[in-house]
Structure formats: C-alpha cells, structure tokens
PDB file of C-alpha atoms and ligand atoms in Angstrom:
ATOM      1  CA  MET W1254     -11.262   2.387  47.408  1.00 91.00           C
ATOM      2  CA  GLN W1255     -10.437  -1.149  48.487  1.00 93.00           C
ATOM      3  CA  ARG W1256      -7.068  -1.938  46.837  1.00 96.00           C
ATOM      4  CA  ARG W1257      -8.166  -5.584  46.575  1.00 97.00           C
ATOM      5  CA  LEU W1258      -8.855  -8.013  43.735  1.00 98.00           C
ATOM      6  CA  THR W1259     -11.513 -10.690  43.486  1.00 98.00           C
ATOM      7  CA  VAL W1260     -12.341 -13.220  40.760  1.00 98.00           C
ATOM      8  CA  VAL W1261     -15.249 -12.844  38.315  1.00 98.00           C
ATOM      9  CA  GLY W1262     -15.812 -15.121  35.334  1.00 95.00           C
ATOM     10  CA  GLY W1263     -12.366 -16.635  35.906  1.00 96.00           C
ATOM     11  CA  MET W1264     -10.683 -13.207  35.764  1.00 98.00           C
ATOM     12  CA  ALA W1265      -9.074 -11.127  38.515  1.00 98.00           C
ATOM     13  CA  LEU W1266     -10.879  -7.817  38.911  1.00 98.00           C
ATOM     14  CA  ALA W1267     -10.812  -4.973  41.440  1.00 98.00           C
ATOM     15  CA  GLU W1268     -13.430  -5.500  44.140  1.00 98.00           C
ATOM     16  CA  ASP W1269     -14.675  -1.958  43.599  1.00 98.00           C
ATOM     17  CA  VAL W1270     -15.343  -2.771  39.946  1.00 98.00           C
ATOM     18  CA  ALA W1271     -16.647  -6.301  40.515  1.00 98.00           C
ATOM     19  CA  ARG W1272     -19.378  -5.186  42.908  1.00 97.00           C
ATOM     20  CA  ASN W1273     -21.213  -3.754  39.893  1.00 97.00           C
ATOM     21  CA  TRP W1274     -20.721  -6.892  37.822  1.00 98.00           C
ATOM     22  CA  GLU W1275     -24.363  -7.515  36.992  1.00 97.00           C
ATOM     23  CA  GLN W1276     -24.841  -4.052  35.550  1.00 97.00           C
ATOM     24  CA  ILE W1277     -21.588  -4.368  33.583  1.00 98.00           C
ATOM     25  CA  GLN W1278     -22.639  -7.683  32.033  1.00 98.00           C
ATOM     26  CA  ASN W1279     -26.107  -6.329  31.288  1.00 98.00           C
ATOM     27  CA  PHE W1280     -24.768  -3.220  29.574  1.00 98.00           C
ATOM     28  CA  GLN W1281     -27.102  -2.468  26.659  1.00 98.00           C
ATOM     29  CA  ALA W1282     -25.101  -1.784  23.522  1.00 98.00           C
ATOM     30  CA  ARG W1283     -26.989  -0.446  20.512  1.00 98.00           C
ATOM     31  CA  GLU W1284     -26.614  -1.002  16.824  1.00 97.00           C
ATOM     32  CA  GLY W1285     -23.867   1.306  15.567  1.00 97.00           C
ATOM     33  CA  ASP W1286     -21.936   1.472  18.867  1.00 98.00           C
ATOM     34  CA  VAL W1287     -18.178   1.051  18.561  1.00 98.00           C
ATOM     35  CA  LEU W1288     -16.277  -0.681  21.349  1.00 98.00           C
ATOM     36  CA  ILE W1289     -12.604   0.032  22.017  1.00 99.00           C
ATOM     37  CA  ASP W1290     -11.283  -2.946  23.935  1.00 99.00           C
ATOM     38  CA  THR W1291      -7.757  -3.424  25.228  1.00 99.00           C
ATOM     39  CA  TYR W1292      -5.795  -5.037  28.008  1.00 98.00           C
ATOM     40  CA  PRO W1293      -4.867  -2.190  30.436  1.00 98.00           C
ATOM     41  CA  LYS W1294      -1.848  -0.083  29.470  1.00 98.00           C
ATOM     42  CA  SER W1295      -1.886  -1.066  25.814  1.00 98.00           C
ATOM     43  CA  GLY W1296      -2.589   2.369  24.327  1.00 98.00           C
ATOM     44  CA  THR W1297      -6.314   2.630  25.104  1.00 98.00           C
ATOM     45  CA  THR W1298      -6.286   6.393  25.583  1.00 98.00           C
ATOM     46  CA  TRP W1299      -4.249   6.830  22.433  1.00 98.00           C
ATOM     47  CA  ILE W1300      -6.708   4.915  20.256  1.00 99.00           C
ATOM     48  CA  GLN W1301      -9.634   6.649  22.003  1.00 98.00           C
ATOM     49  CA  GLU W1302      -8.253  10.029  20.972  1.00 98.00           C
ATOM     50  CA  ILE W1303      -7.614   8.783  17.419  1.00 98.00           C
ATOM     51  CA  VAL W1304     -11.147   7.408  17.079  1.00 98.00           C
ATOM     52  CA  ASP W1305     -12.724  10.598  18.425  1.00 98.00           C
ATOM     53  CA  LEU W1306     -10.621  12.676  16.003  1.00 98.00           C
ATOM     54  CA  ILE W1307     -11.607  10.442  13.063  1.00 98.00           C
ATOM     55  CA  MET W1308     -15.296  10.558  13.975  1.00 98.00           C
ATOM     56  CA  HIS W1309     -15.106  14.369  14.123  1.00 98.00           C
ATOM     57  CA  ASP W1310     -13.129  14.805  10.903  1.00 98.00           C
ATOM     58  CA  GLY W1311      -9.977  15.876  12.731  1.00 98.00           C
ATOM     59  CA  ASN W1312     -11.664  18.864  14.396  1.00 98.00           C
ATOM     60  CA  GLU W1313      -9.393  19.704  17.330  1.00 98.00           C
ATOM     61  CA  GLN W1314     -11.827  22.055  19.042  1.00 98.00           C
ATOM     62  CA  VAL W1315     -14.671  19.535  19.030  1.00 98.00           C
ATOM     63  CA  CYS W1316     -12.348  16.889  20.441  1.00 98.00           C
ATOM     64  CA  ARG W1317     -11.518  19.244  23.315  1.00 98.00           C
ATOM     65  CA  ARG W1318     -15.179  19.414  24.352  1.00 98.00           C
ATOM     66  CA  ALA W1319     -14.577  17.157  27.391  1.00 98.00           C
ATOM     67  CA  PRO W1320     -11.936  14.858  28.921  1.00 98.00           C
ATOM     68  CA  ILE W1321     -11.342  11.647  26.987  1.00 98.00           C
ATOM     69  CA  TYR W1322     -12.968   9.473  29.689  1.00 98.00           C
ATOM     70  CA  GLU W1323     -16.206  11.483  29.311  1.00 98.00           C
ATOM     71  CA  ARG W1324     -16.160  11.546  25.515  1.00 98.00           C
ATOM     72  CA  ILE W1325     -15.636   7.770  25.444  1.00 98.00           C
ATOM     73  CA  PRO W1326     -17.087   6.240  28.626  1.00 98.00           C
ATOM     74  CA  PHE W1327     -15.485   3.236  30.296  1.00 98.00           C
ATOM     75  CA  ILE W1328     -18.246   0.684  30.794  1.00 98.00           C
ATOM     76  CA  GLU W1329     -16.682  -0.993  33.847  1.00 98.00           C
ATOM     77  CA  LEU W1330     -16.485   2.308  35.775  1.00 98.00           C
ATOM     78  CA  LEU W1331     -19.946   3.796  35.211  1.00 98.00           C
ATOM     79  CA  HIS W1332     -20.858   3.254  38.886  1.00 97.00           C
ATOM     80  CA  LEU W1333     -17.681   4.924  40.166  1.00 97.00           C
ATOM     81  CA  MET W1334     -17.533   8.182  38.211  1.00 95.00           C
ATOM     82  CA  LYS W1335     -19.203  10.432  35.643  1.00 94.00           C
ATOM     83  CA  PRO W1336     -20.621   9.728  33.133  1.00 96.00           C
ATOM     84  CA  GLY W1337     -22.922   7.232  34.853  1.00 97.00           C
ATOM     85  CA  ILE W1338     -25.153   4.652  33.207  1.00 97.00           C
ATOM     86  CA  GLU W1339     -28.101   7.069  32.782  1.00 97.00           C
ATOM     87  CA  GLU W1340     -25.940   9.575  30.903  1.00 97.00           C
ATOM     88  CA  VAL W1341     -24.432   6.869  28.739  1.00 98.00           C
ATOM     89  CA  ASN W1342     -27.894   5.511  27.933  1.00 97.00           C
ATOM     90  CA  MET W1343     -28.844   8.995  26.743  1.00 97.00           C
ATOM     91  CA  MET W1344     -25.783   9.581  24.569  1.00 97.00           C
ATOM     92  CA  PRO W1345     -26.673   9.883  20.880  1.00 96.00           C
ATOM     93  CA  SER W1346     -25.606   7.165  18.456  1.00 96.00           C
ATOM     94  CA  PRO W1347     -23.108   6.172  17.364  1.00 96.00           C
ATOM     95  CA  ARG W1348     -21.539   5.892  20.809  1.00 98.00           C
ATOM     96  CA  ILE W1349     -17.883   5.061  21.238  1.00 98.00           C
ATOM     97  CA  LEU W1350     -17.278   3.027  24.399  1.00 98.00           C
ATOM     98  CA  LYS W1351     -14.245   1.667  26.191  1.00 98.00           C
ATOM     99  CA  SER W1352     -13.703  -1.633  28.005  1.00 98.00           C
ATOM    100  CA  HIS W1353     -10.845  -3.780  29.273  1.00 98.00           C
ATOM    101  CA  LEU W1354     -12.962  -6.932  29.468  1.00 98.00           C
ATOM    102  CA  PRO W1355     -11.569 -10.080  27.837  1.00 98.00           C
ATOM    103  CA  MET W1356     -13.352 -11.568  24.836  1.00 98.00           C
ATOM    104  CA  HIS W1357     -15.483 -14.031  26.805  1.00 97.00           C
ATOM    105  CA  LEU W1358     -16.737 -11.366  29.230  1.00 98.00           C
ATOM    106  CA  VAL W1359     -17.674  -8.592  26.770  1.00 98.00           C
ATOM    107  CA  PRO W1360     -21.354  -7.812  27.454  1.00 98.00           C
ATOM    108  CA  PRO W1361     -23.359 -10.011  25.030  1.00 98.00           C
ATOM    109  CA  SER W1362     -25.365  -7.049  23.680  1.00 98.00           C
ATOM    110  CA  PHE W1363     -22.270  -5.907  21.706  1.00 98.00           C
ATOM    111  CA  TRP W1364     -22.245  -9.177  19.795  1.00 98.00           C
ATOM    112  CA  LYS W1365     -26.012  -9.262  19.435  1.00 98.00           C
ATOM    113  CA  HIS W1366     -25.871  -5.938  17.564  1.00 98.00           C
ATOM    114  CA  ASN W1367     -22.740  -6.869  15.621  1.00 97.00           C
ATOM    115  CA  CYS W1368     -20.952  -3.768  16.974  1.00 98.00           C
ATOM    116  CA  LYS W1369     -17.549  -2.861  15.617  1.00 98.00           C
ATOM    117  CA  VAL W1370     -14.695  -3.566  18.036  1.00 98.00           C
ATOM    118  CA  ILE W1371     -11.255  -1.973  17.832  1.00 98.00           C
ATOM    119  CA  TYR W1372      -8.683  -3.974  19.749  1.00 98.00           C
ATOM    120  CA  VAL W1373      -5.171  -2.691  20.496  1.00 98.00           C
ATOM    121  CA  ALA W1374      -2.474  -5.092  21.693  1.00 98.00           C
ATOM    122  CA  ARG W1375       0.909  -4.053  23.094  1.00 98.00           C
ATOM    123  CA  ASN W1376       3.912  -6.302  23.637  1.00 98.00           C
ATOM    124  CA  PRO W1377       3.711  -7.841  27.107  1.00 98.00           C
ATOM    125  CA  ARG W1378       7.039  -6.564  28.457  1.00 98.00           C
ATOM    126  CA  ASP W1379       6.135  -2.923  27.884  1.00 98.00           C
ATOM    127  CA  THR W1380       2.560  -3.572  29.014  1.00 98.00           C
ATOM    128  CA  ALA W1381       3.795  -5.056  32.308  1.00 98.00           C
ATOM    129  CA  THR W1382       6.256  -2.185  32.763  1.00 98.00           C
ATOM    130  CA  SER W1383       3.578   0.438  32.174  1.00 98.00           C
ATOM    131  CA  TYR W1384       1.135  -1.454  34.421  1.00 98.00           C
ATOM    132  CA  TYR W1385       3.658  -1.618  37.271  1.00 98.00           C
ATOM    133  CA  HIS W1386       3.991   2.171  37.258  1.00 98.00           C
ATOM    134  CA  PHE W1387       0.253   2.667  36.828  1.00 98.00           C
ATOM    135  CA  ASP W1388      -0.770   0.381  39.693  1.00 97.00           C
ATOM    136  CA  GLN W1389       1.165   2.613  42.066  1.00 96.00           C
ATOM    137  CA  MET W1390      -1.382   5.314  41.200  1.00 97.00           C
ATOM    138  CA  LEU W1391      -4.592   3.324  40.715  1.00 97.00           C
ATOM    139  CA  LEU W1392      -6.243   3.283  44.108  1.00 97.00           C
ATOM    140  CA  PHE W1393      -8.592   0.331  43.529  1.00 97.00           C
ATOM    141  CA  HIS W1394      -5.720  -2.038  42.676  1.00 98.00           C
ATOM    142  CA  PRO W1395      -3.319  -3.568  45.197  1.00 97.00           C
ATOM    143  CA  GLU W1396      -0.051  -1.677  45.519  1.00 96.00           C
ATOM    144  CA  PRO W1397       2.449  -3.398  43.239  1.00 96.00           C
ATOM    145  CA  LYS W1398       5.184  -3.503  45.930  1.00 92.00           C
ATOM    146  CA  SER W1399       8.410  -4.667  44.263  1.00 97.00           C
ATOM    147  CA  TRP W1400       8.799  -4.988  40.485  1.00 98.00           C
ATOM    148  CA  GLU W1401       9.741  -8.624  40.970  1.00 98.00           C
ATOM    149  CA  SER W1402       6.505  -9.490  42.768  1.00 97.00           C
ATOM    150  CA  PHE W1403       4.416  -7.476  40.317  1.00 98.00           C
ATOM    151  CA  LEU W1404       5.978  -9.253  37.335  1.00 98.00           C
ATOM    152  CA  GLU W1405       5.223 -12.598  38.939  1.00 98.00           C
ATOM    153  CA  ARG W1406       1.578 -11.611  39.411  1.00 98.00           C
ATOM    154  CA  PHE W1407       1.370 -10.263  35.868  1.00 98.00           C
ATOM    155  CA  MET W1408       2.627 -13.582  34.498  1.00 98.00           C
ATOM    156  CA  LYS W1409       0.080 -15.484  36.583  1.00 98.00           C
ATOM    157  CA  GLY W1410      -2.737 -13.126  35.578  1.00 98.00           C
ATOM    158  CA  VAL W1411      -3.285 -12.000  39.172  1.00 98.00           C
ATOM    159  CA  VAL W1412      -3.649  -8.316  38.226  1.00 98.00           C
ATOM    160  CA  GLY W1413      -6.706  -6.248  37.337  1.00 98.00           C
ATOM    161  CA  TRP W1414      -8.519  -7.602  34.237  1.00 98.00           C
ATOM    162  CA  GLY W1415      -6.656 -10.878  34.497  1.00 98.00           C
ATOM    163  CA  SER W1416      -4.249 -12.613  32.193  1.00 98.00           C
ATOM    164  CA  TRP W1417      -2.629 -10.587  29.396  1.00 98.00           C
ATOM    165  CA  TYR W1418      -2.054 -13.859  27.485  1.00 98.00           C
ATOM    166  CA  ASP W1419      -5.729 -14.897  27.513  1.00 98.00           C
ATOM    167  CA  HIS W1420      -6.802 -11.356  26.649  1.00 98.00           C
ATOM    168  CA  VAL W1421      -4.698 -10.855  23.519  1.00 98.00           C
ATOM    169  CA  LYS W1422      -5.355 -14.436  22.342  1.00 98.00           C
ATOM    170  CA  GLY W1423      -9.113 -14.242  22.941  1.00 98.00           C
ATOM    171  CA  PHE W1424      -9.673 -11.358  20.512  1.00 98.00           C
ATOM    172  CA  TRP W1425      -7.027 -12.628  18.066  1.00 98.00           C
ATOM    173  CA  GLU W1426      -8.811 -15.937  17.676  1.00 97.00           C
ATOM    174  CA  GLN W1427     -12.207 -14.331  16.993  1.00 97.00           C
ATOM    175  CA  LYS W1428     -11.125 -11.460  14.795  1.00 97.00           C
ATOM    176  CA  GLU W1429     -12.022 -13.087  11.471  1.00 95.00           C
ATOM    177  CA  LYS W1430     -15.432 -14.275  12.671  1.00 96.00           C
ATOM    178  CA  LEU W1431     -16.544 -11.064  14.360  1.00 96.00           C
ATOM    179  CA  ASN W1432     -16.397  -7.380  13.498  1.00 96.00           C
ATOM    180  CA  ILE W1433     -12.964  -6.826  15.105  1.00 98.00           C
ATOM    181  CA  LEU W1434     -10.098  -4.607  13.934  1.00 98.00           C
ATOM    182  CA  TYR W1435      -6.926  -5.826  15.665  1.00 98.00           C
ATOM    183  CA  ILE W1436      -4.010  -3.407  15.741  1.00 98.00           C
ATOM    184  CA  PHE W1437      -0.734  -3.048  17.611  1.00 98.00           C
ATOM    185  CA  PHE W1438       0.755  -0.281  19.762  1.00 98.00           C
ATOM    186  CA  GLU W1439       4.139  -0.843  18.114  1.00 98.00           C
ATOM    187  CA  ASP W1440       2.675  -0.308  14.607  1.00 97.00           C
ATOM    188  CA  LEU W1441       0.872   2.824  15.732  1.00 98.00           C
ATOM    189  CA  LYS W1442       4.203   4.107  16.961  1.00 97.00           C
ATOM    190  CA  LYS W1443       6.116   3.138  13.813  1.00 97.00           C
ATOM    191  CA  THR W1444       3.626   3.952  11.052  1.00 98.00           C
ATOM    192  CA  PRO W1445       0.859   6.041  12.630  1.00 98.00           C
ATOM    193  CA  LEU W1446      -0.570   7.292   9.329  1.00 98.00           C
ATOM    194  CA  GLN W1447      -1.005   3.767   7.996  1.00 98.00           C
ATOM    195  CA  GLU W1448      -2.668   2.525  11.201  1.00 98.00           C
ATOM    196  CA  ILE W1449      -4.924   5.566  11.460  1.00 98.00           C
ATOM    197  CA  GLN W1450      -6.016   4.917   7.858  1.00 98.00           C
ATOM    198  CA  LYS W1451      -6.950   1.347   8.841  1.00 98.00           C
ATOM    199  CA  VAL W1452      -9.056   2.649  11.710  1.00 98.00           C
ATOM    200  CA  MET W1453     -10.673   5.250   9.441  1.00 98.00           C
ATOM    201  CA  ARG W1454     -11.654   2.621   6.860  1.00 98.00           C
ATOM    202  CA  PHE W1455     -12.975   0.309   9.570  1.00 98.00           C
ATOM    203  CA  LEU W1456     -15.159   3.145  10.850  1.00 98.00           C
ATOM    204  CA  GLY W1457     -16.475   3.774   7.336  1.00 98.00           C
ATOM    205  CA  LYS W1458     -14.982   7.264   7.096  1.00 98.00           C
ATOM    206  CA  ASN W1459     -13.080   8.877   4.249  1.00 98.00           C
ATOM    207  CA  LEU W1460     -10.758  11.713   5.225  1.00 98.00           C
ATOM    208  CA  SER W1461      -8.241  13.678   3.157  1.00 98.00           C
ATOM    209  CA  ASP W1462      -4.493  13.122   3.522  1.00 98.00           C
ATOM    210  CA  GLU W1463      -4.235  16.563   5.075  1.00 98.00           C
ATOM    211  CA  THR W1464      -6.796  15.700   7.760  1.00 98.00           C
ATOM    212  CA  LEU W1465      -5.150  12.345   8.410  1.00 98.00           C
ATOM    213  CA  ASN W1466      -1.737  13.962   8.819  1.00 98.00           C
ATOM    214  CA  ASN W1467      -3.290  16.423  11.219  1.00 98.00           C
ATOM    215  CA  ILE W1468      -4.755  13.521  13.231  1.00 98.00           C
ATOM    216  CA  VAL W1469      -1.276  11.962  13.396  1.00 98.00           C
ATOM    217  CA  ARG W1470       0.003  15.230  14.878  1.00 98.00           C
ATOM    218  CA  LEU W1471      -2.906  15.736  17.294  1.00 98.00           C
ATOM    219  CA  SER W1472      -2.641  12.170  18.593  1.00 98.00           C
ATOM    220  CA  SER W1473       1.140  12.186  19.028  1.00 98.00           C
ATOM    221  CA  PHE W1474       2.460  11.561  22.534  1.00 98.00           C
ATOM    222  CA  THR W1475       3.812  15.119  22.870  1.00 98.00           C
ATOM    223  CA  HIS W1476       0.541  16.665  21.791  1.00 98.00           C
ATOM    224  CA  MET W1477      -1.690  14.445  23.913  1.00 98.00           C
ATOM    225  CA  ARG W1478       0.528  14.834  26.958  1.00 98.00           C
ATOM    226  CA  ALA W1479       0.064  18.606  26.780  1.00 98.00           C
ATOM    227  CA  ASN W1480      -3.677  18.378  26.135  1.00 98.00           C
ATOM    228  CA  PRO W1481      -5.684  18.491  29.394  1.00 98.00           C
ATOM    229  CA  MET W1482      -8.612  16.840  27.582  1.00 98.00           C
ATOM    230  CA  ALA W1483      -6.457  13.828  26.673  1.00 98.00           C
ATOM    231  CA  ASN W1484      -3.867  13.537  29.453  1.00 98.00           C
ATOM    232  CA  TYR W1485      -6.062  12.509  32.434  1.00 97.00           C
ATOM    233  CA  SER W1486      -4.900  15.480  34.513  1.00 96.00           C
ATOM    234  CA  ASP W1487      -8.474  16.021  35.780  1.00 95.00           C
ATOM    235  CA  PHE W1488      -9.302  12.369  36.440  1.00 96.00           C
ATOM    236  CA  PRO W1489     -10.946  11.840  39.870  1.00 96.00           C
ATOM    237  CA  ARG W1490      -8.195  11.846  42.486  1.00 96.00           C
ATOM    238  CA  GLU W1491      -9.967   9.315  44.682  1.00 96.00           C
ATOM    239  CA  ILE W1492      -9.383   6.762  41.907  1.00 97.00           C
ATOM    240  CA  LEU W1493      -6.046   7.854  40.429  1.00 97.00           C
ATOM    241  CA  ASP W1494      -3.328   9.430  42.527  1.00 97.00           C
ATOM    242  CA  GLN W1495      -1.155  11.428  40.151  1.00 95.00           C
ATOM    243  CA  SER W1496       0.662  13.386  42.874  1.00 94.00           C
ATOM    244  CA  LYS W1497       3.997  11.664  42.142  1.00 90.00           C
ATOM    245  CA  ALA W1498       3.742  10.868  38.448  1.00 92.00           C
ATOM    246  CA  GLY W1499       1.371  11.574  35.587  1.00 92.00           C
ATOM    247  CA  PHE W1500      -0.756   9.261  33.454  1.00 97.00           C
ATOM    248  CA  MET W1501       1.168  10.097  30.261  1.00 97.00           C
ATOM    249  CA  ARG W1502       4.435   8.484  31.266  1.00 97.00           C
ATOM    250  CA  LYS W1503       6.825   7.770  28.361  1.00 98.00           C
ATOM    251  CA  GLY W1504       4.797   6.398  25.455  1.00 98.00           C
ATOM    252  CA  LYS W1505       7.770   4.385  24.177  1.00 97.00           C
ATOM    253  CA  VAL W1506       8.445   0.954  22.751  1.00 98.00           C
ATOM    254  CA  GLY W1507      11.175  -0.873  24.677  1.00 97.00           C
ATOM    255  CA  ASP W1508      10.943   0.834  28.069  1.00 97.00           C
ATOM    256  CA  TRP W1509      10.808  -2.663  29.655  1.00 98.00           C
ATOM    257  CA  LYS W1510      14.616  -2.631  29.506  1.00 97.00           C
ATOM    258  CA  THR W1511      14.619  -0.174  32.417  1.00 97.00           C
ATOM    259  CA  LEU W1512      13.032  -2.796  34.711  1.00 98.00           C
ATOM    260  CA  PHE W1513      13.661  -6.385  33.528  1.00 98.00           C
ATOM    261  CA  THR W1514      16.862  -8.023  34.704  1.00 98.00           C
ATOM    262  CA  ILE W1515      18.569 -10.481  32.339  1.00 98.00           C
ATOM    263  CA  ARG W1516      17.296 -13.386  34.451  1.00 98.00           C
ATOM    264  CA  GLN W1517      13.728 -12.040  34.546  1.00 98.00           C
ATOM    265  CA  ASN W1518      13.818 -11.639  30.790  1.00 97.00           C
ATOM    266  CA  GLU W1519      14.898 -15.250  30.294  1.00 97.00           C
ATOM    267  CA  LEU W1520      12.206 -16.580  32.620  1.00 98.00           C
ATOM    268  CA  PHE W1521       9.653 -14.363  30.941  1.00 98.00           C
ATOM    269  CA  GLU W1522      10.624 -15.636  27.504  1.00 97.00           C
ATOM    270  CA  GLU W1523      10.264 -19.255  28.611  1.00 97.00           C
ATOM    271  CA  HIS W1524       6.879 -18.595  30.171  1.00 98.00           C
ATOM    272  CA  TYR W1525       5.760 -16.597  27.112  1.00 97.00           C
ATOM    273  CA  ARG W1526       6.572 -19.513  24.783  1.00 96.00           C
ATOM    274  CA  ARG W1527       4.516 -21.866  26.920  1.00 97.00           C
ATOM    275  CA  GLN W1528       1.539 -19.514  27.034  1.00 97.00           C
ATOM    276  CA  MET W1529       1.611 -18.356  23.411  1.00 96.00           C
ATOM    277  CA  GLY W1530       3.061 -21.377  21.615  1.00 92.00           C
ATOM    278  CA  ASP W1531      -0.321 -22.406  20.227  1.00 90.00           C
ATOM    279  CA  CYS W1532      -1.127 -18.956  18.824  1.00 95.00           C
ATOM    280  CA  SER W1533      -0.120 -17.295  15.525  1.00 95.00           C
ATOM    281  CA  LEU W1534       0.024 -13.857  17.153  1.00 97.00           C
ATOM    282  CA  THR W1535       3.434 -12.132  16.971  1.00 94.00           C
ATOM    283  CA  PHE W1536       4.706  -8.803  18.246  1.00 94.00           C
ATOM    284  CA  HIS W1537       7.220  -6.758  16.291  1.00 85.00           C
ATOM    285  CA  VAL W1538       9.402  -5.181  18.910  1.00 83.00           C
ATOM    286  CA  PRO W1539      12.759  -3.772  17.832  1.00 74.00           C
ATOM    287  CA  LYS W1540      15.684  -5.167  19.871  1.00 66.00           C
TER     288      LYS W1540
HETATM  289  P1  A3P H1894       3.723   4.153  29.249  1.00 80.54           P
HETATM  290  O1  A3P H1894       3.354   3.936  30.673  1.00 80.54           O
HETATM  291  O2  A3P H1894       4.656   3.093  28.738  1.00 80.54           O
HETATM  292  O3  A3P H1894       4.238   5.519  28.970  1.00 80.54           O
HETATM  293  P2  A3P H1894      -3.648   3.023  28.451  1.00 80.54           P
HETATM  294  O4  A3P H1894      -4.243   4.240  27.824  1.00 80.54           O
HETATM  295  O5  A3P H1894      -4.118   1.741  27.847  1.00 80.54           O
HETATM  296  O6  A3P H1894      -3.752   3.072  29.928  1.00 80.54           O
HETATM  297  O7  A3P H1894      -2.096   3.028  28.081  1.00 80.54           O
HETATM  298  C1  A3P H1894      -1.231   3.977  28.626  1.00 80.54           C
HETATM  299  C2  A3P H1894       0.100   3.870  27.934  1.00 80.54           C
HETATM  300  O8  A3P H1894      -0.002   4.409  26.603  1.00 80.54           O
HETATM  301  C3  A3P H1894       1.167   4.678  28.642  1.00 80.54           C
HETATM  302  O9  A3P H1894       2.390   4.004  28.366  1.00 80.54           O
HETATM  303  C4  A3P H1894       1.051   6.012  27.897  1.00 80.54           C
HETATM  304  O10 A3P H1894       2.166   6.831  28.037  1.00 80.54           O
HETATM  305  C5  A3P H1894       0.900   5.496  26.475  1.00 80.54           C
HETATM  306  N1  A3P H1894       0.340   6.497  25.560  1.00 80.54           N
HETATM  307  C6  A3P H1894      -0.761   7.262  25.729  1.00 80.54           C
HETATM  308  N2  A3P H1894      -0.923   8.098  24.674  1.00 80.54           N
HETATM  309  C7  A3P H1894       0.098   7.840  23.826  1.00 80.54           C
HETATM  310  C8  A3P H1894       0.483   8.386  22.551  1.00 80.54           C
HETATM  311  N3  A3P H1894      -0.200   9.359  21.973  1.00 80.54           N
HETATM  312  N4  A3P H1894       1.599   7.876  21.982  1.00 80.54           N
HETATM  313  C9  A3P H1894       2.303   6.881  22.579  1.00 80.54           C
HETATM  314  N5  A3P H1894       1.992   6.338  23.766  1.00 80.54           N
HETATM  315  C10 A3P H1894       0.888   6.820  24.383  1.00 80.54           C
END
C-alpha cells in the first residue's frame, strides 16, 4: 500500500483507491440496489449491520453468514479485496452496497435507477477523533502523525474521501429531491429503536416490535464488538493493521473531548461556522 493521497474529482483520495477510478465511476447499479453512503467513521458498519438485519427479518444466524464487508461490498475497494467486481455483479438483487463517495461523485447509475440511499452523518468532532485513530491503522492512508496536524488536514479536507463539510452538505441538500434517507449517529445512539424503524420503513419492510427490539440488541456496540462477522477482526491485514487497536474502538458520542484542546475547539468552532453557515443542517451533541 502507498500511504499517499491524490486528488480525483476535486476530492482527496488514497492513490491505491484512485488508480481504479474509472471502474468505480462506471459501477453498474441495478434497479432495487440500496446504497449506504457515509463520510468515513460516521457509523457505516453500524448501519450496514442494521440494514442486513432488517433485510433478513432480524435473523442472527443468516447475518453471520459472512463478514460485514462481504455481505455489503464497498464499491471503492472492489479491486483491492474480495468480493471483487465479478462477484458483486453476480450478487442477487436487491444488493446492499457501501460507499464513502460524496454526492457529486456517486456513480451515475445509482441515480439513473433511482436507487435508495441511506446516509449517516456524525458530528465532525467525533468523526475527526475516530478518523485520527483509524488512520493509524489504515495502510493506504498517510500516517496521521500528531493529532494537531491531522485535525488541520481534516479541516482542510486533505484526508481520504475529502472534506467532511462538503460531504454532509452534499447529501443534505439533495435529500428531498432524491431517494435519500438522512440519519444521524447521535440519534442512533440515543433512540435506536426509533431510527431503526425509520430505516425499516424506508426499505419497505414491516417487522414486529419484538423483532425490532432484537435488532436493537444485535446491533448494539457491545454485541457487534463481540461478533467476528461485524467487528472487522478478519479484515485483510495488508489494508488494516489492527495489531495495536481494534476497529470497534469506543462507539461513543463526545469522545472528541479526549483529544481537542480548548484552543483547538475554539478554532474548530469558528471554522465550522464559516463552512456550515449557509446550511440548515444541525447536529445534536450533548455537552
Ligand atoms: P469510534 O472510533 O468513535 O469508536 P465506520 O464504520 O464508519 O468506520 O465508523 C466506525 C465508528 O463507529 C467507530 O467509532 C466505531 O466504534 C463506531 N461503531 C461501530 N459500530 C457501532 C455500534 N454498534 N454502536 C456505536 N458505535 C459503533
């Protein structure tokens, strides 16, 4: 792996990912496909597990048939790991797929077929915190070095998959026009049953309260962390080095307080206002 970023479509992206750019942009979505799209570290794996559980009526055994990244393939990584493009092309419909691409770079075939998109946003301080820890493990991203320098790069959008600000705004602004369900990590944490019901309705499913409560339990942080089919423990080591820390880190709201200094928080707030001032999007993060 290269541990270097390049720029594609105005967005910073790992060189190892960008070299397959044409195939990524030409990805052929089909009618009925569901796309889970997020900025990295926003609860992607969490919503993936929830969606798989909903689609399989809360059946725990079926959802342990394979690791989460095989059940729900990541369209930017099909050239780097299994499943590859041929396997994904052969998957039966409806396929559930994952991407971190911003709104303007989602492969056009998803829009052509009016595919459903589930977008999860997480408050930027916790996203940056989680990303800083993750980039120490992700071997196709530059090493984050100090927290201070990583935070600076995060604010400038010089991290994998580009600017958090553009990402969350891009989907927010299109959500009424397109088939997009926009939900928040913080709401999933606070009222999981309610959010899981939203996802269920969006997917056109109707599950009993008992099944839904079981999905809340099966998708909890404690449960997923202990589940080898959801916790990334078998993810290819040449891409993700988990020798020092695991993928399932803390799963909390407010962990940013362990890293941000008072000064960094003030500068961040100022920068945030400038970037997000024109947008109605708000995050509900308890103080
Ligand atoms: P932390 O690093 O803050 O712990 P992604 O899947 O987009 O890479 O996001 C990973 C983040 O989501 C990590 O955050 C991880 O711990 C958290 N996460 C994963 N599953 C979760 C769950 N069931 N409940 C809460 N947080 C979860």
